[in-house]
mmCIF file of N, CA and C in Angstrom:
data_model
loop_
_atom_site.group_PDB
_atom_site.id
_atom_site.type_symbol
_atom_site.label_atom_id
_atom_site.label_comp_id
_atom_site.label_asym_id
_atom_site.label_seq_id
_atom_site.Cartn_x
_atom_site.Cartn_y
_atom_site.Cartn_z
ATOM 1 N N UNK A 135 -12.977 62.495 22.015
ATOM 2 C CA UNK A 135 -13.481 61.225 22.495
ATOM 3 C C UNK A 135 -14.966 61.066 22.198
ATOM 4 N N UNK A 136 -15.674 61.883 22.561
ATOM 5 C CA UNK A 136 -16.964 61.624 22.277
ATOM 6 C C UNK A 136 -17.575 61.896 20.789
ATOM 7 N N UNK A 137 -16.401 62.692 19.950
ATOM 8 C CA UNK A 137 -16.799 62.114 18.564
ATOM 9 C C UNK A 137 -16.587 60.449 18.081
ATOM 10 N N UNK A 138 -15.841 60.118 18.640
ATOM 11 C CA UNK A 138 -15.595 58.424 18.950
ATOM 12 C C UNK A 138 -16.686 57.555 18.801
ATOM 13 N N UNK A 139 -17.530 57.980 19.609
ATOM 14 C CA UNK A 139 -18.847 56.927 20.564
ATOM 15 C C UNK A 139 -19.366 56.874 19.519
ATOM 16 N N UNK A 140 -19.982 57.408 18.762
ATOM 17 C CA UNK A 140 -20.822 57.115 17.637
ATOM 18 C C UNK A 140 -20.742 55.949 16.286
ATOM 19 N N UNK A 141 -19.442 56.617 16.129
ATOM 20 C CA UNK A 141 -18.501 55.598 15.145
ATOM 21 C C UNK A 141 -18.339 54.461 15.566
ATOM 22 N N UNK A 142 -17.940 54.020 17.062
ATOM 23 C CA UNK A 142 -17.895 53.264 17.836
ATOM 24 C C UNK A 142 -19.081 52.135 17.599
ATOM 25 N N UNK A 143 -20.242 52.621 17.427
ATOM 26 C CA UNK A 143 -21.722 52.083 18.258
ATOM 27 C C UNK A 143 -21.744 52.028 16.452
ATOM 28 N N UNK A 144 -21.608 52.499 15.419
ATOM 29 C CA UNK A 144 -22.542 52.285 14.318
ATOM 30 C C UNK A 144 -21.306 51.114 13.886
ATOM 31 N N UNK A 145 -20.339 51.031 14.214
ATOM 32 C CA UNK A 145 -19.103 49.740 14.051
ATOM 33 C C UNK A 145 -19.682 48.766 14.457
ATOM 34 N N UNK A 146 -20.138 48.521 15.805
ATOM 35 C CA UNK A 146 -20.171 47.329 16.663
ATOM 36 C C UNK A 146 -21.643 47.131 16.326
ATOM 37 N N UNK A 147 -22.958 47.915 15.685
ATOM 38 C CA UNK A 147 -23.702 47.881 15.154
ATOM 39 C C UNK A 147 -23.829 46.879 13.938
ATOM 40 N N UNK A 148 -22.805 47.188 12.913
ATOM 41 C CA UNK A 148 -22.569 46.356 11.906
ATOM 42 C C UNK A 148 -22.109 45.151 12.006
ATOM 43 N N UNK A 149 -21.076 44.891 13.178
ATOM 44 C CA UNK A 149 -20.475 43.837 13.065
ATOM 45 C C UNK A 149 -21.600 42.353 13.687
ATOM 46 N N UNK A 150 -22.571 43.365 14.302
ATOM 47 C CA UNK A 150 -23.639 42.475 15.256
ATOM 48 C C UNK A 150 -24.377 41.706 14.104
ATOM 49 N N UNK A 151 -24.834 43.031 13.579
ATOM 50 C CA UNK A 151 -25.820 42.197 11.946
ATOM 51 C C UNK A 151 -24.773 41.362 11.213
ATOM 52 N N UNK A 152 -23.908 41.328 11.434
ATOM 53 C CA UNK A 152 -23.226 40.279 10.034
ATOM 54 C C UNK A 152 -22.838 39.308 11.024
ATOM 55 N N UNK A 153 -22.496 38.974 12.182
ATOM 56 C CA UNK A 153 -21.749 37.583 12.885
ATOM 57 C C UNK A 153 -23.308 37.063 13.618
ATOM 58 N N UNK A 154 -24.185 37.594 13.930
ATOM 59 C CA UNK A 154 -25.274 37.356 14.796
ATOM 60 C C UNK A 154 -26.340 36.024 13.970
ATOM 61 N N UNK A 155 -26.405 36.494 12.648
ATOM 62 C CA UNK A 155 -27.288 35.088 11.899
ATOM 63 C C UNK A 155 -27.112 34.342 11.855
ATOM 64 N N UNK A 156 -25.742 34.062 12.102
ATOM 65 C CA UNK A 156 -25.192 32.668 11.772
ATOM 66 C C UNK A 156 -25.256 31.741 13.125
ATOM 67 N N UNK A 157 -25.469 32.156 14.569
ATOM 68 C CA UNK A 157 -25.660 31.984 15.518
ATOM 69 C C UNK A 157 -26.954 31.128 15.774
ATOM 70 N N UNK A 158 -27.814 31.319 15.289
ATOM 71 C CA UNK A 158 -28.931 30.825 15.885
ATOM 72 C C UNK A 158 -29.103 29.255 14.826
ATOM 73 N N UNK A 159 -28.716 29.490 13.776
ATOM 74 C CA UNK A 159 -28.664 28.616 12.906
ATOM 75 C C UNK A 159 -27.318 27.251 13.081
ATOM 76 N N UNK A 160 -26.661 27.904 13.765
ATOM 77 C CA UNK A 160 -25.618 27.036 14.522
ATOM 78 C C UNK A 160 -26.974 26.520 15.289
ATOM 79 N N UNK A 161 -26.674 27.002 16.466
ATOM 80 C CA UNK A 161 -27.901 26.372 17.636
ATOM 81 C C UNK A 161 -28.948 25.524 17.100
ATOM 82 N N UNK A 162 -29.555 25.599 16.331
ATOM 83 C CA UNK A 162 -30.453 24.856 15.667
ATOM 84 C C UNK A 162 -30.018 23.288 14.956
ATOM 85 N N UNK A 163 -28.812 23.488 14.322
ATOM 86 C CA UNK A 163 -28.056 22.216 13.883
ATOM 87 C C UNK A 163 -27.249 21.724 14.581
ATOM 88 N N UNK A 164 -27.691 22.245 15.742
ATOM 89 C CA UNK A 164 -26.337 21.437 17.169
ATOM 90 C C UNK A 164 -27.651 20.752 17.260
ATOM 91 N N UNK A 165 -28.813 21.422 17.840
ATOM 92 C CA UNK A 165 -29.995 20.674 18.836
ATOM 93 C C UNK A 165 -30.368 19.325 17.890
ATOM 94 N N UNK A 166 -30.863 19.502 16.489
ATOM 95 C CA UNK A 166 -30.914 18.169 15.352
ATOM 96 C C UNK A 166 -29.902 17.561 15.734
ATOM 97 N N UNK A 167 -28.824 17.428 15.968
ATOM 98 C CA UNK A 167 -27.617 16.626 15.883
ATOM 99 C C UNK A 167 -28.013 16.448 17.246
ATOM 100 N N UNK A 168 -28.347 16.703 18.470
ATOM 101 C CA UNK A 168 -28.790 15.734 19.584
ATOM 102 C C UNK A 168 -29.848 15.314 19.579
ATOM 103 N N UNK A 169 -30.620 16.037 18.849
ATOM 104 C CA UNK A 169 -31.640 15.153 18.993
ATOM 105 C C UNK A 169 -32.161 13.421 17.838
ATOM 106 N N UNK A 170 -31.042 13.741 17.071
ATOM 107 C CA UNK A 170 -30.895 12.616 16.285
ATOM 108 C C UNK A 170 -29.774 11.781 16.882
ATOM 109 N N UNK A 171 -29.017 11.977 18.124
ATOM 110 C CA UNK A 171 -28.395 11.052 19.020
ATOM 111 C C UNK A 171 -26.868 11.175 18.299
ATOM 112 N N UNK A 172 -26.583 11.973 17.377
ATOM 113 C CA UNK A 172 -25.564 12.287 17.274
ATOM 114 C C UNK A 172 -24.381 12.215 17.870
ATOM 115 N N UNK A 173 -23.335 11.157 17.567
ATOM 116 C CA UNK A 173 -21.772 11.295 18.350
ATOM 117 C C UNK A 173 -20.969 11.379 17.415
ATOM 118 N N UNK A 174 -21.295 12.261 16.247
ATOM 119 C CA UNK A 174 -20.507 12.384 15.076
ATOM 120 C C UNK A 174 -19.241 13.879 15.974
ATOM 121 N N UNK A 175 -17.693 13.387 15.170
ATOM 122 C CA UNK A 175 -17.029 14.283 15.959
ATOM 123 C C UNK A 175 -16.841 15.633 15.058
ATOM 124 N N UNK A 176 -17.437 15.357 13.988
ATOM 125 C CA UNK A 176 -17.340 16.206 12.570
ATOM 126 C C UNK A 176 -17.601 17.727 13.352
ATOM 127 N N UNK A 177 -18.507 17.643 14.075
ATOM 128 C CA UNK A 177 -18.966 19.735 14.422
ATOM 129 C C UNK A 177 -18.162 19.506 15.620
ATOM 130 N N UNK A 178 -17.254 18.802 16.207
ATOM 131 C CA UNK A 178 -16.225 19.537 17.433
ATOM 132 C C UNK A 178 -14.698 19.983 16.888
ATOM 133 N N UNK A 179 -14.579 20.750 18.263
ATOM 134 C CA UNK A 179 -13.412 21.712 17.661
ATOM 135 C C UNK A 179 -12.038 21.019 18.531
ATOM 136 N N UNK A 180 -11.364 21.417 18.143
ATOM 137 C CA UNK A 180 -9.753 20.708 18.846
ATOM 138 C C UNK A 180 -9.382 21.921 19.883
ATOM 139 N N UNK A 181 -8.747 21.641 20.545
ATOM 140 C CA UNK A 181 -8.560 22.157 21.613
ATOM 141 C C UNK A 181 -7.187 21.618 22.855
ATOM 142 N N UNK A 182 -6.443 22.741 23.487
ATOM 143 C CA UNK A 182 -5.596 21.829 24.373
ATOM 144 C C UNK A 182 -5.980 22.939 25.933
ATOM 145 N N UNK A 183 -6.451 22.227 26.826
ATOM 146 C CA UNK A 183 -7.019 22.638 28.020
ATOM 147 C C UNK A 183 -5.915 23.212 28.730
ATOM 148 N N UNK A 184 -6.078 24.673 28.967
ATOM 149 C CA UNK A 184 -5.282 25.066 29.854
ATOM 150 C C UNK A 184 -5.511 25.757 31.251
ATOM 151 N N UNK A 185 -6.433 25.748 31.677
ATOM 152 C CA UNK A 185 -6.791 26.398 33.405
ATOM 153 C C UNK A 185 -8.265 25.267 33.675
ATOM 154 N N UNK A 186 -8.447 24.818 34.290
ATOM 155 C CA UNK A 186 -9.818 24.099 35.085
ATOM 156 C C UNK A 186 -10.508 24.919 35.813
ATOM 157 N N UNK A 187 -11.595 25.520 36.074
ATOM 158 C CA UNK A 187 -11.552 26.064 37.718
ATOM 159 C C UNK A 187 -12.734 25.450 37.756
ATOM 160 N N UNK A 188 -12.892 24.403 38.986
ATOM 161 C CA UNK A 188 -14.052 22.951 38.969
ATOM 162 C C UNK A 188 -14.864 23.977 40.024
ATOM 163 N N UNK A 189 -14.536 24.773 41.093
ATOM 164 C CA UNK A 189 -15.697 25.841 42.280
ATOM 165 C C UNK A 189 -16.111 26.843 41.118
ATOM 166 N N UNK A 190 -15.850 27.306 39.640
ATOM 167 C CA UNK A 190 -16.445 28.348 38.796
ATOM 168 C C UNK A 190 -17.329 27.442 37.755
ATOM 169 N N UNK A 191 -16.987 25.944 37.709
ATOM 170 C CA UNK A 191 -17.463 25.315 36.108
ATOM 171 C C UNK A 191 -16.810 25.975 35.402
ATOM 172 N N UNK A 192 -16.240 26.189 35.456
ATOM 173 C CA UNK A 192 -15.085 27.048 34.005
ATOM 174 C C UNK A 192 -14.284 26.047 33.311
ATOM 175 N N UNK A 193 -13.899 26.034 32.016
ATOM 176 C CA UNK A 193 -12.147 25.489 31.422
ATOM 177 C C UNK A 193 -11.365 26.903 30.855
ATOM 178 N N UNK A 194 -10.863 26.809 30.921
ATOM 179 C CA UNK A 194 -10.053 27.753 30.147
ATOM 180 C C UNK A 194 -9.269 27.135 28.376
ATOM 181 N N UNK A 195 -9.300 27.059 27.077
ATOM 182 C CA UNK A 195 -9.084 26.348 26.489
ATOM 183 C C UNK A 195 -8.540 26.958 25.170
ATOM 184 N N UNK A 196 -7.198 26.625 24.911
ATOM 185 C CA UNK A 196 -6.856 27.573 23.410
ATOM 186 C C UNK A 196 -6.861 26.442 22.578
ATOM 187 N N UNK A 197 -7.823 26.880 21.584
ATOM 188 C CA UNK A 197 -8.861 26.435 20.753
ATOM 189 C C UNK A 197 -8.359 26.778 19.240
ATOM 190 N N UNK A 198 -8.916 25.772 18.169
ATOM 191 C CA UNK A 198 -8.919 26.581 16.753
ATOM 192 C C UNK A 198 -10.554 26.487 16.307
ATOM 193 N N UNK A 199 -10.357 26.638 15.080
ATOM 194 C CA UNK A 199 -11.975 27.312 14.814
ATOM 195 C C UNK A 199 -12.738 26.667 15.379
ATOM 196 N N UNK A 200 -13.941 27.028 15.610
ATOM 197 C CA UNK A 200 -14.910 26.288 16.022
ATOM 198 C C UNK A 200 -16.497 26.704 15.060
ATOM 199 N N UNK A 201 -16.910 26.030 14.381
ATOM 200 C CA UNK A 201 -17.612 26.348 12.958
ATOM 201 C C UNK A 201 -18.926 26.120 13.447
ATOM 202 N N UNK A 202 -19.001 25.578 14.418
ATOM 203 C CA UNK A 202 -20.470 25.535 15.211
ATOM 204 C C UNK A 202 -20.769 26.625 15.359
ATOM 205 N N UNK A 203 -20.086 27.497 15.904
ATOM 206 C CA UNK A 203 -20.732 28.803 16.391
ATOM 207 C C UNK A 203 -20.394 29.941 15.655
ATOM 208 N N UNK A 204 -19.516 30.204 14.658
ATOM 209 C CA UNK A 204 -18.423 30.687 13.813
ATOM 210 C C UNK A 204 -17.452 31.517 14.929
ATOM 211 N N UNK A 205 -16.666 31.063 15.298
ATOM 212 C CA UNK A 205 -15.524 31.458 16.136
ATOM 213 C C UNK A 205 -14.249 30.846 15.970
ATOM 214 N N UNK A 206 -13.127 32.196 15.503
ATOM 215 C CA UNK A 206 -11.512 31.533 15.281
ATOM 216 C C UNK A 206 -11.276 31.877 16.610
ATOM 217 N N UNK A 207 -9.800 30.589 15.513
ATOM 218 C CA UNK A 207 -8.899 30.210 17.337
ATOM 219 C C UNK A 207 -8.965 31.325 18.337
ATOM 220 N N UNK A 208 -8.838 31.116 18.902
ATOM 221 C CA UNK A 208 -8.013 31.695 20.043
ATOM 222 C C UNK A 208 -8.274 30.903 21.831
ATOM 223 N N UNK A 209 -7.659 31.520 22.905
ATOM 224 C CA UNK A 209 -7.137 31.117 24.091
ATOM 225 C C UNK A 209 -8.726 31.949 24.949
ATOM 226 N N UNK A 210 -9.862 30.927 25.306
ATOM 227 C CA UNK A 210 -10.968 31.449 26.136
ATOM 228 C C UNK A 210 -11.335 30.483 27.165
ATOM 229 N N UNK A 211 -12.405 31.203 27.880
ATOM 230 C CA UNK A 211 -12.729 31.033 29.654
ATOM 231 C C UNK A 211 -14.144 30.366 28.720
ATOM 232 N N UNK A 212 -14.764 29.279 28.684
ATOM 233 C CA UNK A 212 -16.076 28.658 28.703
ATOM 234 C C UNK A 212 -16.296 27.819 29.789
ATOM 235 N N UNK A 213 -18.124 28.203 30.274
ATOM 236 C CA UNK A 213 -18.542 27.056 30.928
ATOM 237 C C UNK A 213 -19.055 26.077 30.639
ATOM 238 N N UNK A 214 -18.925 25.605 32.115
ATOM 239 C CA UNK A 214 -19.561 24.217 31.556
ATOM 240 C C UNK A 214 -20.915 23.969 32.129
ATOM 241 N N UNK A 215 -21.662 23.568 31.174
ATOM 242 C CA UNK A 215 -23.165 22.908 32.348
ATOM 243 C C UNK A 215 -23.040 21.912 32.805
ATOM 244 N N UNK A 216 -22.337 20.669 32.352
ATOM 245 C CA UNK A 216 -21.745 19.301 33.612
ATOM 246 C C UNK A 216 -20.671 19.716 34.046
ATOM 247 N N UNK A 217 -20.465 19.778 35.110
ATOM 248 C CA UNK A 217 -19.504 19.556 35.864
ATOM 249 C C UNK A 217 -18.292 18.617 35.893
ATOM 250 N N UNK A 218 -19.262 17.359 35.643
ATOM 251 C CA UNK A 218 -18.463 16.137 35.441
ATOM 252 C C UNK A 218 -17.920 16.471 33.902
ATOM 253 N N UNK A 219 -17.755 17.152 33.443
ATOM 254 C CA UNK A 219 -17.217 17.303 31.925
ATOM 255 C C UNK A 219 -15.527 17.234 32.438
ATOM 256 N N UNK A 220 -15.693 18.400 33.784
ATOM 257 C CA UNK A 220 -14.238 18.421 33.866
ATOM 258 C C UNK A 220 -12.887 17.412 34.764
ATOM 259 N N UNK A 221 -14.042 16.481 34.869
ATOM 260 C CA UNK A 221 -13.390 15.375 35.591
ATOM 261 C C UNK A 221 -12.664 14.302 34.842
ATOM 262 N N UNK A 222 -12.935 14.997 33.544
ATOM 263 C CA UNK A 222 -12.317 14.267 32.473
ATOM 264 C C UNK A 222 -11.195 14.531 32.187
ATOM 265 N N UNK A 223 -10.544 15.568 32.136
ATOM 266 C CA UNK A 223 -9.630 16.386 31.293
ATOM 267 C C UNK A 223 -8.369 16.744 32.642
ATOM 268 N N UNK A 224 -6.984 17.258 31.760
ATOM 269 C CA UNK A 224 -6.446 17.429 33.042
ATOM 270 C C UNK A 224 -5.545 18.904 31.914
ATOM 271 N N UNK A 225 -5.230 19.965 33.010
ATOM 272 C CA UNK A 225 -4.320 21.389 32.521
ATOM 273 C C UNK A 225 -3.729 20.300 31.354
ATOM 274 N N UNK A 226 -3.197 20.399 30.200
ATOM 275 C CA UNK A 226 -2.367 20.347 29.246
ATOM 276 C C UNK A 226 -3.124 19.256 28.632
ATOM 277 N N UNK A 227 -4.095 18.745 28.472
ATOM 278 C CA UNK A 227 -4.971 17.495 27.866
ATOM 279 C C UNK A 227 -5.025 17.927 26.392
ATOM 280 N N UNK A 228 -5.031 17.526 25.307
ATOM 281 C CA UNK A 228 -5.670 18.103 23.655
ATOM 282 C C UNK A 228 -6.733 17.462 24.036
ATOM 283 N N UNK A 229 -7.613 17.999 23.553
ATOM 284 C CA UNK A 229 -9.338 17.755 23.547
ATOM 285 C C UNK A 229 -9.954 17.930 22.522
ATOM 286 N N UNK A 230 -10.867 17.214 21.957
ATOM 287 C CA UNK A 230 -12.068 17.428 21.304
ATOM 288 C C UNK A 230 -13.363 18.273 21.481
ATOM 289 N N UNK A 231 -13.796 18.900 21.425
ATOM 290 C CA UNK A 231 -15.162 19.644 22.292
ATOM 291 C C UNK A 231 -16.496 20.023 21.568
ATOM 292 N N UNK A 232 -17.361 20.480 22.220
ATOM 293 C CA UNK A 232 -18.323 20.780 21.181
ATOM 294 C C UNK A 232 -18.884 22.066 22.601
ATOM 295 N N UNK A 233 -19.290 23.525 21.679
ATOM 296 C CA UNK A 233 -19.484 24.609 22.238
ATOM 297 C C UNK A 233 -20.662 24.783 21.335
ATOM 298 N N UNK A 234 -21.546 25.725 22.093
ATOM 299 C CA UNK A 234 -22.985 26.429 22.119
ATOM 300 C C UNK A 234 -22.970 27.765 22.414
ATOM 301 N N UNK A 235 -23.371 28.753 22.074
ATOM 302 C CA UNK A 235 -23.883 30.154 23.049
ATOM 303 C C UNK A 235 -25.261 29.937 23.152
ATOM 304 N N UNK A 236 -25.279 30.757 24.440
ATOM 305 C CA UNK A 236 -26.850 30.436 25.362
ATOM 306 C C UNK A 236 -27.127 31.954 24.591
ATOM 307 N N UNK A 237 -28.397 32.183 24.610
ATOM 308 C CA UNK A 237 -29.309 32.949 24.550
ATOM 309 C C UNK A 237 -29.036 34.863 24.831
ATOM 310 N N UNK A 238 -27.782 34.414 26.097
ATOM 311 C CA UNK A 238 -27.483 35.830 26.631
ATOM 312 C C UNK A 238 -26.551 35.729 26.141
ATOM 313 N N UNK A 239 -25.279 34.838 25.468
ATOM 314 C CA UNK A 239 -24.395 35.328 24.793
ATOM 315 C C UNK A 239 -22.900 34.715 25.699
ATOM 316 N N UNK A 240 -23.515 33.882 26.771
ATOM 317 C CA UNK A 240 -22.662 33.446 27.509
ATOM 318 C C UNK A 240 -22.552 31.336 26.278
ATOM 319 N N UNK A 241 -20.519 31.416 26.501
ATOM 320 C CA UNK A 241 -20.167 30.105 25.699
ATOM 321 C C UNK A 241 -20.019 29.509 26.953
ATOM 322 N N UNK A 242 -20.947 28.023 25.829
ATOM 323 C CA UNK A 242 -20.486 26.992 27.521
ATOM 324 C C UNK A 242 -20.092 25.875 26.555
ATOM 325 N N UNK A 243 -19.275 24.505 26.774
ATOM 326 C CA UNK A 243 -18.601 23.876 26.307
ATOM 327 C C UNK A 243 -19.974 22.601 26.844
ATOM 328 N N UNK A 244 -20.195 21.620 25.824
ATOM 329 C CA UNK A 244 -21.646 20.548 26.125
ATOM 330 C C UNK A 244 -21.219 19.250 25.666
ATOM 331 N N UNK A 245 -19.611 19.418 25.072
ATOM 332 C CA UNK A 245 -18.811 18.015 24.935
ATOM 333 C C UNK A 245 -17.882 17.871 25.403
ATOM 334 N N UNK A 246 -16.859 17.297 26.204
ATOM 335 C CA UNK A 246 -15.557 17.297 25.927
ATOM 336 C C UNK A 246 -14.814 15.603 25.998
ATOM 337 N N UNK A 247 -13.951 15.406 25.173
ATOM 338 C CA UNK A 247 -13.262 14.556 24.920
ATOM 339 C C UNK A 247 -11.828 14.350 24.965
ATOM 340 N N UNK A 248 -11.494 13.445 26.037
ATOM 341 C CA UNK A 248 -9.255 13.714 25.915
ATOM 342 C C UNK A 248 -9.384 13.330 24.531
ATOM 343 N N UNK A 249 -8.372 13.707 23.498
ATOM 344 C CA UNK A 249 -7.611 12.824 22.930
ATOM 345 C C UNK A 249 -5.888 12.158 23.500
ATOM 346 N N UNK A 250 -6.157 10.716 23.090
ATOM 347 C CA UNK A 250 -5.450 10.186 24.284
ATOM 348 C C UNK A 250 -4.604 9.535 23.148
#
């Protein structure tokens, strides 16, 4: 096992330097796109909402890519910073969305849209 840890740490080492650049450079062409008032739906990702929890700010949401941040599909827990985001949406809604990572690495969801 503890020949493990090493291999382990110089793995998750590598994988940091290659997915990590592309991160901040996301963030940067989200903030231009609000700050140029942007409601283009081109950088949101599709999505069909499956858990709410409105006392955590949470959605729960299985998702396909999302190229803003470089992240494939899959089924995740993001927050939300409005609240009222989730007063929109109901368990089984398809959605439109637009996601960010903060600084510490925590995803929070800063659009959401039914498609109706």
């Amino acid at each position: 096992m503890q020949r493990r840890l090493p291999v382990l740490a110089a793995v998750l080492t590598a994988l940091a330097a290659v997915s990590m650049p592309a991160w901040p450079q996301a963030r940067s062409e989200q903030a231009a796109n609000h700050a140029a008032g942007a409601s283009d739906t081109k950088d949101m990702a599709s999505g069909e909402v499956r858990r709410i929890r409105s006392d955590q700010n949470t959605i729960t949401l299985k998702h396909g890519p999302i190229s803003s941040i470089p992240m494939p599909p899959m089924t995740m827990t993001f927050k939300v910073r409005n609240p009222a985001l989730l007063d929109k949406v109901r368990v089984g809604d398809k959605v439109l969305f637009r996601a960010e990572v903060a600084r510490d690495g925590t995803c929070y969801v800063t659009a959401l849209d039914p498609v109706r």
